């Protein structure tokens, strides 16, 4: 699992909207629905017509509605977690976050995720049945807020009718950064359309002069009040930020598509999909089709010493490195250092007898200046994460390479590439490890440029 926490359960798991695809629905009239929610659901047809007009997507078929209590949502979240992956897979994902320093070692990730999602899910759309649901979390909201929430979910219904959202249900193996980029298109589209619905008759969404993502980040799309949302308020930063990104980052991406070519350009993006969070964060790279650098999956178990095994691997992406760096550095510094990302591969190893973790990251950057900025930021991050340790600049075998080493840590920059090894055991054959890692990059012998 990457740092950009996608409750895809997670990194190897399912994005929030994918998680909810599995929720079984019962028509609203067959269950006890709070009067406020029932009145809102009764407006589905009218809201769908408005959303269709604003989003410029014709209605192909009616959309059914439903309701779920908070207890029912919790039960389904648990069932989906249990059914979508093995306990071992989930444990490996949690270990990746621990190795990155993003959650405490004793953090009960699964239990806390259940609490956060149950608390925050207000509505969802299910492509399998073409139905959308409001939950108990919406029961106390005012009618206008409920209509806006319905507009968001009905945008997903129109997306599904035109672009088949089920094609995105299967996660990309070992690349949750790509999955987060696609999720950002889907949620960004629904978020911008939702705001267009809220502004209908007052302002053309395509002429909105401000960043929707900035507005969402400043005012929030999730309730972080500890009195109202205790689970979210207590959650680690990686969970909060990752839940927000598809909406805020996705909305900015969709705004850029709108400026480029209107809603036709947004619709085209469902065929010409974004391939990385870098493309979402920098739409000009999407338009230029600046593709991520593919880095091969390393197999270092034998080179680390007896008893080591590979647990999991993933792509962090630019957003992931924003989170990783931002956990210990100033947010502006983290953003600057993560820019210029070209590609990466993070692989987690475990020493079976002791449980020791070793995290290996291979990264490529757009140019030497970008790799230098990332190298310096990651070194600073590591020093702040482990203030009790001493880190020294070591002699570089290949000037102008740079190397920083410390207890169990080796960080090395070679031109546009940066290698990071954390939790490195004394039994590791470091020269062999570095040689193998260099061979995973494009341009290495036997690798395409």
CSV table of C-alpha atoms in Angstrom, one decimal:
chain,number,residue,atom,x,y,z
A,1,UNK,CA,0.0,0.0,0.0
A,2,UNK,CA,1.3,3.4,-0.8
A,3,UNK,CA,1.3,6.4,1.4
A,4,UNK,CA,-1.6,8.0,-0.5
A,5,UNK,CA,-4.0,6.0,1.7
A,6,UNK,CA,-6.7,4.8,-0.6
A,7,UNK,CA,-9.3,2.8,1.3
A,8,UNK,CA,-9.1,0.3,-1.5
A,9,UNK,CA,-8.2,-1.8,1.4
A,10,UNK,CA,-5.7,-0.1,0.9
A,11,UNK,CA,-3.2,0.6,-1.7
A,12,UNK,CA,-3.8,-3.0,-2.5
A,13,UNK,CA,-7.4,-2.5,-1.4
A,14,UNK,CA,-10.4,-0.5,-2.7
A,15,UNK,CA,-11.1,3.2,-3.0
A,16,UNK,CA,-14.0,4.5,-0.8
A,17,UNK,CA,-16.4,4.5,-3.7
A,18,UNK,CA,-15.4,1.0,-4.8
A,19,UNK,CA,-15.9,-0.3,-1.2
A,20,UNK,CA,-19.5,0.8,-1.4
A,21,UNK,CA,-20.2,-1.0,-4.7
A,22,UNK,CA,-20.8,-4.2,-2.7
A,23,UNK,CA,-23.5,-2.8,-0.4
A,24,UNK,CA,-26.8,-4.6,-0.9
A,25,UNK,CA,-29.7,-2.3,-1.4
A,26,UNK,CA,-33.4,-2.4,-0.5
A,27,UNK,CA,-35.8,0.0,-2.1
A,28,UNK,CA,-36.5,3.0,0.1
A,29,UNK,CA,-40.2,2.2,0.5
A,30,UNK,CA,-39.4,-1.2,2.1
A,31,UNK,CA,-37.5,0.2,5.1
A,32,UNK,CA,-38.1,2.8,7.8
A,33,UNK,CA,-36.7,6.0,6.3
A,34,UNK,CA,-36.5,9.3,8.3
A,35,UNK,CA,-39.0,11.8,7.0
A,36,UNK,CA,-36.3,14.3,6.0
A,37,UNK,CA,-34.5,11.7,3.9
A,38,UNK,CA,-37.7,10.4,2.4
A,39,UNK,CA,-38.6,13.9,1.2
A,40,UNK,CA,-35.2,14.3,-0.3
A,41,UNK,CA,-35.3,10.9,-2.1
A,42,UNK,CA,-38.7,11.8,-3.5
A,43,UNK,CA,-37.0,14.6,-5.5
A,44,UNK,CA,-34.6,12.1,-7.3
A,45,UNK,CA,-36.2,12.4,-10.7
A,46,UNK,CA,-36.2,16.2,-10.7
A,47,UNK,CA,-32.6,16.4,-9.4
A,48,UNK,CA,-31.5,13.8,-12.0
A,49,UNK,CA,-32.9,16.0,-14.8
A,50,UNK,CA,-31.1,19.0,-13.5
A,51,UNK,CA,-27.8,17.1,-13.1
A,52,UNK,CA,-28.2,15.7,-16.6
A,53,UNK,CA,-28.6,19.2,-18.1
A,54,UNK,CA,-25.7,20.7,-16.1
A,55,UNK,CA,-23.3,17.8,-16.8
A,56,UNK,CA,-24.4,17.5,-20.4
A,57,UNK,CA,-25.0,13.7,-20.1
A,58,UNK,CA,-28.4,12.4,-21.3
A,59,UNK,CA,-30.4,10.1,-18.9
A,60,UNK,CA,-30.4,6.6,-20.4
A,61,UNK,CA,-32.5,5.0,-17.7
A,62,UNK,CA,-34.2,5.8,-14.3
A,63,UNK,CA,-32.1,5.7,-11.1
A,64,UNK,CA,-33.5,3.9,-8.1
A,65,UNK,CA,-32.9,5.2,-4.5
A,66,UNK,CA,-32.5,3.6,-1.1
A,67,UNK,CA,-31.5,4.2,2.5
A,68,UNK,CA,-29.1,2.6,5.0
A,69,UNK,CA,-28.8,3.2,8.7
A,70,UNK,CA,-25.4,3.8,10.3
A,71,UNK,CA,-25.4,0.3,11.8
A,72,UNK,CA,-26.1,-1.2,8.5
A,73,UNK,CA,-23.3,0.7,6.9
A,74,UNK,CA,-20.9,-0.4,9.6
A,75,UNK,CA,-22.0,-4.1,9.1
A,76,UNK,CA,-21.4,-3.8,5.3
A,77,UNK,CA,-18.0,-2.1,5.8
A,78,UNK,CA,-16.9,-5.0,8.0
A,79,UNK,CA,-18.2,-7.6,5.6
A,80,UNK,CA,-16.4,-5.9,2.7
A,81,UNK,CA,-13.2,-5.7,4.6
A,82,UNK,CA,-13.4,-9.3,5.5
A,83,UNK,CA,-14.4,-10.4,2.0
A,84,UNK,CA,-12.0,-8.2,-0.1
A,85,UNK,CA,-8.7,-9.4,1.3
A,86,UNK,CA,-7.2,-11.8,3.7
A,87,UNK,CA,-6.1,-10.8,7.2
A,88,UNK,CA,-2.5,-11.3,6.0
A,89,UNK,CA,-2.9,-8.8,3.1
A,90,UNK,CA,-4.5,-6.2,5.4
A,91,UNK,CA,-1.7,-6.7,7.9
A,92,UNK,CA,0.9,-6.2,5.2
A,93,UNK,CA,-0.7,-2.9,4.2
A,94,UNK,CA,-0.7,-1.7,7.8
A,95,UNK,CA,3.0,-2.6,8.0
A,96,UNK,CA,3.7,-0.5,5.0
A,97,UNK,CA,2.2,2.6,6.7
A,98,UNK,CA,4.2,1.8,9.9
A,99,UNK,CA,7.4,1.5,7.9
A,100,UNK,CA,6.7,4.9,6.4
A,101,UNK,CA,6.2,6.4,9.8
A,102,UNK,CA,2.6,7.4,9.0
A,103,UNK,CA,0.8,5.4,11.7
A,104,UNK,CA,2.0,4.1,15.1
A,105,UNK,CA,3.1,0.5,15.3
A,106,UNK,CA,0.2,-0.3,17.7
A,107,UNK,CA,-2.5,1.6,15.7
A,108,UNK,CA,-5.5,-0.6,15.1
A,109,UNK,CA,-5.9,0.3,11.5
A,110,UNK,CA,-8.8,-2.0,10.6
A,111,UNK,CA,-10.9,-1.1,13.6
A,112,UNK,CA,-10.3,2.6,13.1
A,113,UNK,CA,-11.0,2.5,9.4
A,114,UNK,CA,-14.4,0.9,10.2
A,115,UNK,CA,-15.1,3.7,12.6
A,116,UNK,CA,-14.1,6.5,10.2
A,117,UNK,CA,-15.9,5.1,7.2
A,118,UNK,CA,-19.1,4.3,9.1
A,119,UNK,CA,-19.1,7.8,10.5
A,120,UNK,CA,-18.3,9.7,7.3
A,121,UNK,CA,-20.3,7.8,4.6
A,122,UNK,CA,-23.3,10.0,3.8
A,123,UNK,CA,-24.3,8.5,0.5
A,124,UNK,CA,-23.1,6.3,-2.3
A,125,UNK,CA,-23.9,4.9,-5.7
A,126,UNK,CA,-23.8,1.3,-6.7
A,127,UNK,CA,-23.0,0.6,-10.4
A,128,UNK,CA,-24.0,-3.1,-10.1
A,129,UNK,CA,-27.6,-2.2,-9.6
A,130,UNK,CA,-27.8,1.4,-10.8
A,131,UNK,CA,-29.1,2.5,-7.4
A,132,UNK,CA,-27.9,5.2,-5.0
A,133,UNK,CA,-28.3,5.4,-1.3
A,134,UNK,CA,-28.4,8.0,1.4
A,135,UNK,CA,-27.4,7.0,4.9
A,136,UNK,CA,-28.4,7.9,8.4
A,137,UNK,CA,-25.5,10.4,8.5
A,138,UNK,CA,-27.7,12.6,6.2
A,139,UNK,CA,-30.8,12.4,8.4
A,140,UNK,CA,-30.2,15.7,10.2
A,141,UNK,CA,-29.0,17.8,7.3
A,142,UNK,CA,-31.1,20.6,5.9
A,143,UNK,CA,-33.1,19.9,2.6
A,144,UNK,CA,-30.7,21.9,0.4
A,145,UNK,CA,-27.7,19.9,1.7
A,146,UNK,CA,-29.5,16.7,1.0
A,147,UNK,CA,-30.3,17.7,-2.5
A,148,UNK,CA,-26.7,18.7,-3.2
A,149,UNK,CA,-25.6,15.3,-1.8
A,150,UNK,CA,-28.1,13.6,-4.1
A,151,UNK,CA,-26.8,15.6,-7.1
A,152,UNK,CA,-23.3,14.2,-6.3
A,153,UNK,CA,-24.5,10.6,-6.3
A,154,UNK,CA,-26.7,11.1,-9.4
A,155,UNK,CA,-23.6,12.3,-11.2
A,156,UNK,CA,-22.1,8.9,-10.5
A,157,UNK,CA,-25.2,7.3,-11.9
A,158,UNK,CA,-24.8,9.3,-15.2
A,159,UNK,CA,-21.1,8.5,-15.3
A,160,UNK,CA,-22.0,4.8,-15.0
A,161,UNK,CA,-24.6,5.0,-17.7
A,162,UNK,CA,-22.2,6.6,-20.1
A,163,UNK,CA,-18.7,5.3,-19.1
A,164,UNK,CA,-19.4,2.0,-17.2
A,165,UNK,CA,-17.9,2.5,-13.7
A,166,UNK,CA,-17.7,-1.2,-13.2
A,167,UNK,CA,-14.6,-1.3,-15.4
A,168,UNK,CA,-12.8,0.5,-12.6
A,169,UNK,CA,-13.7,-1.9,-9.9
A,170,UNK,CA,-10.7,-4.1,-10.3
A,171,UNK,CA,-7.6,-2.6,-8.6
A,172,UNK,CA,-4.4,-2.1,-10.5
A,173,UNK,CA,-2.0,-4.6,-9.0
A,174,UNK,CA,0.9,-2.8,-7.4
A,175,UNK,CA,-0.1,0.7,-8.5
A,176,UNK,CA,-2.6,2.4,-6.3
A,177,UNK,CA,-1.3,5.8,-7.4
A,178,UNK,CA,-3.0,5.1,-10.8
A,179,UNK,CA,-6.2,4.0,-9.0
A,180,UNK,CA,-6.2,7.2,-7.0
A,181,UNK,CA,-5.8,9.2,-10.1
A,182,UNK,CA,-8.9,7.5,-11.7
A,183,UNK,CA,-10.8,7.9,-8.5
A,184,UNK,CA,-10.0,11.6,-8.5
A,185,UNK,CA,-11.4,11.9,-12.0
A,186,UNK,CA,-14.6,10.2,-10.9
A,187,UNK,CA,-15.0,12.1,-7.6
A,188,UNK,CA,-13.8,15.3,-9.0
A,189,UNK,CA,-16.4,15.2,-11.8
A,190,UNK,CA,-19.2,14.5,-9.3
A,191,UNK,CA,-17.9,17.2,-7.0
A,192,UNK,CA,-17.7,19.9,-9.7
A,193,UNK,CA,-21.2,18.9,-11.0
A,194,UNK,CA,-22.5,19.0,-7.4
A,195,UNK,CA,-21.3,22.6,-7.0
A,196,UNK,CA,-22.7,23.5,-10.5
A,197,UNK,CA,-26.0,22.2,-9.2
A,198,UNK,CA,-25.7,24.3,-6.0
A,199,UNK,CA,-24.9,27.4,-8.1
A,200,UNK,CA,-27.5,26.7,-10.8
A,201,UNK,CA,-28.9,29.9,-12.1
A,202,UNK,CA,-26.4,32.1,-10.3
A,203,UNK,CA,-23.0,31.3,-11.9
A,204,UNK,CA,-21.7,29.2,-14.8
A,205,UNK,CA,-19.4,26.6,-13.2
A,206,UNK,CA,-17.0,26.8,-16.2
A,207,UNK,CA,-16.4,30.5,-15.3
A,208,UNK,CA,-15.9,30.0,-11.6
A,209,UNK,CA,-12.8,32.1,-10.8
A,210,UNK,CA,-11.6,30.2,-7.8
A,211,UNK,CA,-10.1,26.7,-7.2
A,212,UNK,CA,-12.8,24.4,-6.0
A,213,UNK,CA,-10.1,22.1,-4.5
A,214,UNK,CA,-8.7,25.0,-2.4
A,215,UNK,CA,-12.2,25.8,-1.2
A,216,UNK,CA,-12.7,22.2,-0.2
A,217,UNK,CA,-9.3,22.0,1.6
A,218,UNK,CA,-10.0,25.2,3.5
A,219,UNK,CA,-13.6,24.5,4.4
A,220,UNK,CA,-13.6,20.7,4.2
A,221,UNK,CA,-15.8,18.1,2.6
A,222,UNK,CA,-15.6,16.0,5.8
A,223,UNK,CA,-16.6,17.1,9.3
A,224,UNK,CA,-13.4,17.2,11.4
A,225,UNK,CA,-15.2,18.5,14.5
A,226,UNK,CA,-14.3,16.0,17.3
A,227,UNK,CA,-17.7,16.5,18.8
A,228,UNK,CA,-19.5,15.4,15.6
A,229,UNK,CA,-16.8,13.2,14.0
A,230,UNK,CA,-14.6,11.8,16.7
A,231,UNK,CA,-13.3,9.0,14.6
A,232,UNK,CA,-12.1,11.2,11.8
A,233,UNK,CA,-10.8,13.9,14.1
A,234,UNK,CA,-8.6,11.2,15.8
A,235,UNK,CA,-7.4,9.6,12.6
A,236,UNK,CA,-3.8,9.9,11.4
A,237,UNK,CA,-3.1,12.6,8.9
A,238,UNK,CA,-2.6,10.1,6.1
A,239,UNK,CA,-6.2,8.9,6.4
A,240,UNK,CA,-7.7,12.4,6.5
A,241,UNK,CA,-5.7,13.7,3.6
A,242,UNK,CA,-6.3,10.6,1.4
A,243,UNK,CA,-10.0,10.7,2.0
A,244,UNK,CA,-10.1,14.4,0.9
A,245,UNK,CA,-7.8,14.2,-2.1
A,246,UNK,CA,-10.1,12.6,-4.7
A,247,UNK,CA,-12.6,15.4,-4.1
A,248,UNK,CA,-10.3,18.4,-3.7
A,249,UNK,CA,-7.5,17.4,-6.1
A,250,UNK,CA,-10.0,15.8,-8.4
A,251,UNK,CA,-12.2,18.9,-8.5
A,252,UNK,CA,-9.2,21.0,-9.6
A,253,UNK,CA,-8.3,18.5,-12.2
A,254,UNK,CA,-11.8,18.5,-13.6
A,255,UNK,CA,-11.8,22.3,-13.5
A,256,UNK,CA,-8.7,22.3,-15.8
A,257,UNK,CA,-10.5,19.9,-18.1
A,258,UNK,CA,-13.5,22.2,-18.3
A,259,UNK,CA,-11.3,25.2,-19.1
A,260,UNK,CA,-9.6,23.1,-21.9
A,261,UNK,CA,-12.7,21.8,-23.6
A,262,UNK,CA,-15.8,22.0,-21.5
A,263,UNK,CA,-17.8,18.9,-20.4
A,264,UNK,CA,-16.8,17.1,-23.6
A,265,UNK,CA,-13.2,17.2,-22.4
A,266,UNK,CA,-14.3,15.8,-19.0
A,267,UNK,CA,-16.2,13.0,-20.6
A,268,UNK,CA,-13.2,12.2,-22.9
A,269,UNK,CA,-11.0,11.7,-19.8
A,270,UNK,CA,-13.0,8.6,-18.9
A,271,UNK,CA,-11.5,7.1,-22.0
A,272,UNK,CA,-8.2,8.8,-21.9
A,273,UNK,CA,-7.6,8.2,-18.2
A,274,UNK,CA,-5.2,10.0,-16.0
A,275,UNK,CA,-2.3,7.7,-15.2
A,276,UNK,CA,-0.9,9.2,-12.0
A,277,UNK,CA,-1.7,11.6,-9.2
A,278,UNK,CA,1.1,13.8,-10.8
A,279,UNK,CA,-1.2,14.2,-13.8
A,280,UNK,CA,-4.1,15.1,-11.5
A,281,UNK,CA,-2.0,17.6,-9.6
A,282,UNK,CA,-0.5,19.1,-12.7
A,283,UNK,CA,-3.1,18.9,-15.5
A,284,UNK,CA,-0.7,20.2,-18.0
A,285,UNK,CA,1.2,16.9,-17.7
A,286,UNK,CA,-2.0,15.1,-18.4
A,287,UNK,CA,-2.6,17.1,-21.6
A,288,UNK,CA,1.1,16.5,-22.6
A,289,UNK,CA,0.7,12.8,-21.8
A,290,UNK,CA,3.7,12.8,-19.5
A,291,UNK,CA,3.6,9.2,-18.5
A,292,UNK,CA,5.0,7.8,-15.3
A,293,UNK,CA,8.3,5.9,-15.5
A,294,UNK,CA,7.6,2.2,-14.9
A,295,UNK,CA,10.0,0.7,-12.4
A,296,UNK,CA,10.3,-3.1,-12.1
A,297,UNK,CA,9.5,-4.9,-8.9
A,298,UNK,CA,12.7,-5.8,-7.1
A,299,UNK,CA,13.4,-9.1,-5.4
A,300,UNK,CA,15.9,-8.4,-2.7
A,301,UNK,CA,15.0,-11.1,-0.2
A,302,UNK,CA,18.1,-13.2,-0.7
A,303,UNK,CA,20.4,-10.1,-0.7
A,304,UNK,CA,19.0,-8.9,2.6
A,305,UNK,CA,20.1,-12.1,4.4
A,306,UNK,CA,18.5,-15.3,5.7
A,307,UNK,CA,14.9,-15.2,6.8
A,308,UNK,CA,13.8,-12.2,4.7
A,309,UNK,CA,10.6,-12.2,2.5
A,310,UNK,CA,8.9,-9.7,0.3
A,311,UNK,CA,5.5,-8.7,1.7
A,312,UNK,CA,4.1,-6.1,-0.7
A,313,UNK,CA,4.9,-3.3,-3.1
A,314,UNK,CA,3.3,-0.2,-4.6
A,315,UNK,CA,3.7,3.1,-6.3
A,316,UNK,CA,3.7,6.2,-4.0
A,317,UNK,CA,3.2,8.8,-6.7
A,318,UNK,CA,3.6,12.6,-6.2
A,319,UNK,CA,0.6,12.7,-3.8
A,320,UNK,CA,2.1,9.9,-1.8
A,321,UNK,CA,5.4,11.6,-1.4
A,322,UNK,CA,3.6,14.8,-0.4
A,323,UNK,CA,2.2,12.8,2.5
A,324,UNK,CA,5.4,11.0,3.3
A,325,UNK,CA,7.5,14.2,3.4
A,326,UNK,CA,4.7,16.3,4.9
A,327,UNK,CA,4.4,14.1,8.0
A,328,UNK,CA,7.7,15.5,9.2
A,329,UNK,CA,8.4,18.6,7.1
A,330,UNK,CA,6.6,21.8,6.4
A,331,UNK,CA,3.8,21.3,3.9
A,332,UNK,CA,5.2,23.8,1.4
A,333,UNK,CA,8.6,22.1,1.5
A,334,UNK,CA,6.9,18.7,1.0
A,335,UNK,CA,5.0,19.9,-2.0
A,336,UNK,CA,8.1,21.5,-3.6
A,337,UNK,CA,10.2,18.4,-3.1
A,338,UNK,CA,7.5,16.0,-4.4
A,339,UNK,CA,7.2,18.0,-7.7
A,340,UNK,CA,9.3,16.6,-10.5
A,341,UNK,CA,8.3,13.1,-9.6
A,342,UNK,CA,8.8,10.7,-12.5
A,343,UNK,CA,8.1,7.3,-11.1
A,344,UNK,CA,8.8,5.1,-8.1
A,345,UNK,CA,8.4,1.6,-6.6
A,346,UNK,CA,8.3,0.9,-2.9
A,347,UNK,CA,8.8,-2.6,-1.7
A,348,UNK,CA,8.4,-3.9,1.9
A,349,UNK,CA,10.3,-6.8,3.2
A,350,UNK,CA,10.0,-8.6,6.6
A,351,UNK,CA,12.4,-10.7,8.6
A,352,UNK,CA,10.3,-13.7,9.4
A,353,UNK,CA,12.0,-14.7,12.7
A,354,UNK,CA,11.9,-11.2,14.3
A,355,UNK,CA,9.3,-9.2,12.4
A,356,UNK,CA,11.8,-6.5,11.5
A,357,UNK,CA,10.7,-4.4,8.4
A,358,UNK,CA,12.9,-3.2,5.6
A,359,UNK,CA,11.4,-0.6,3.2
A,360,UNK,CA,13.1,-0.1,-0.2
A,361,UNK,CA,12.1,2.8,-2.4
A,362,UNK,CA,13.4,3.3,-5.9
A,363,UNK,CA,12.5,6.8,-7.3
A,364,UNK,CA,13.1,8.6,-10.6
A,365,UNK,CA,12.8,12.4,-11.0
A,366,UNK,CA,12.4,14.6,-14.0
A,367,UNK,CA,15.8,16.2,-13.8
A,368,UNK,CA,18.9,16.4,-11.4
A,369,UNK,CA,17.5,19.5,-9.7
A,370,UNK,CA,14.3,17.7,-8.8
A,371,UNK,CA,16.2,14.6,-7.5
A,372,UNK,CA,18.4,16.9,-5.5
A,373,UNK,CA,15.4,18.6,-3.9
A,374,UNK,CA,13.8,15.3,-3.1
A,375,UNK,CA,17.0,13.8,-1.7
A,376,UNK,CA,17.6,16.8,0.6
A,377,UNK,CA,14.0,16.8,1.8
A,378,UNK,CA,14.0,13.0,2.5
A,379,UNK,CA,17.2,13.3,4.4
A,380,UNK,CA,15.7,16.1,6.5
A,381,UNK,CA,12.6,14.1,7.0
A,382,UNK,CA,14.6,11.0,8.1
A,383,UNK,CA,16.6,13.1,10.6
A,384,UNK,CA,13.4,14.5,12.1
A,385,UNK,CA,11.7,11.1,12.2
A,386,UNK,CA,14.7,9.6,14.0
A,387,UNK,CA,16.2,12.5,16.1
A,388,UNK,CA,18.1,10.1,18.3
A,389,UNK,CA,20.1,8.7,15.4
A,390,UNK,CA,23.2,10.2,13.7
A,391,UNK,CA,23.3,10.5,9.9
A,392,UNK,CA,26.4,11.2,7.9
A,393,UNK,CA,27.3,12.0,4.3
A,394,UNK,CA,29.3,9.1,3.1
A,395,UNK,CA,31.8,9.0,0.2
A,396,UNK,CA,30.1,8.5,-3.1
A,397,UNK,CA,31.5,5.9,-5.5
A,398,UNK,CA,30.1,7.7,-8.5
A,399,UNK,CA,30.4,11.5,-8.2
A,400,UNK,CA,28.3,13.6,-8.3
A,401,UNK,CA,26.2,11.0,-6.5
A,402,UNK,CA,25.3,11.7,-2.9
A,403,UNK,CA,25.0,9.3,0.0
A,404,UNK,CA,23.6,9.7,3.5
A,405,UNK,CA,23.8,6.8,5.9
A,406,UNK,CA,22.8,6.1,9.5
A,407,UNK,CA,21.6,3.3,11.6
A,408,UNK,CA,19.7,1.0,9.2
A,409,UNK,CA,19.4,3.8,6.7
A,410,UNK,CA,21.0,4.3,3.3
A,411,UNK,CA,19.8,7.2,1.1
A,412,UNK,CA,21.6,7.7,-2.2
A,413,UNK,CA,21.1,10.0,-5.2
A,414,UNK,CA,22.5,9.0,-8.6
A,415,UNK,CA,21.7,11.7,-11.2
A,416,UNK,CA,17.9,11.7,-11.5
A,417,UNK,CA,17.4,8.6,-9.3
A,418,UNK,CA,17.2,8.3,-5.6
A,419,UNK,CA,17.4,5.0,-3.7
A,420,UNK,CA,16.1,4.8,-0.1
A,421,UNK,CA,16.6,1.8,2.2
A,422,UNK,CA,15.2,2.0,5.7
A,423,UNK,CA,15.4,-0.8,8.3
A,424,UNK,CA,18.4,-2.2,6.4
A,425,UNK,CA,19.8,-5.2,8.3
A,426,UNK,CA,23.5,-5.7,9.0
A,427,UNK,CA,23.3,-9.0,7.0
A,428,UNK,CA,22.4,-7.1,3.8
A,429,UNK,CA,24.8,-7.2,0.9
A,430,UNK,CA,24.5,-3.5,0.2
A,431,UNK,CA,26.6,-3.4,-3.1
A,432,UNK,CA,24.5,-6.2,-4.5
A,433,UNK,CA,21.3,-4.6,-3.3
A,434,UNK,CA,22.1,-1.3,-5.0
A,435,UNK,CA,23.2,-3.0,-8.2
A,436,UNK,CA,19.9,-4.9,-8.3
A,437,UNK,CA,17.9,-1.7,-7.7
A,438,UNK,CA,19.7,0.2,-10.5
A,439,UNK,CA,18.7,-2.7,-12.8
A,440,UNK,CA,15.0,-2.1,-12.1
A,441,UNK,CA,15.1,1.4,-13.8
A,442,UNK,CA,14.5,2.1,-17.5
A,443,UNK,CA,17.8,2.6,-19.2
A,444,UNK,CA,19.5,-0.1,-17.2
A,445,UNK,CA,21.0,-3.0,-19.2
A,446,UNK,CA,18.2,-5.1,-20.5
A,447,UNK,CA,15.6,-2.4,-19.6
A,448,UNK,CA,13.8,-0.2,-22.1
A,449,UNK,CA,14.4,3.5,-22.1
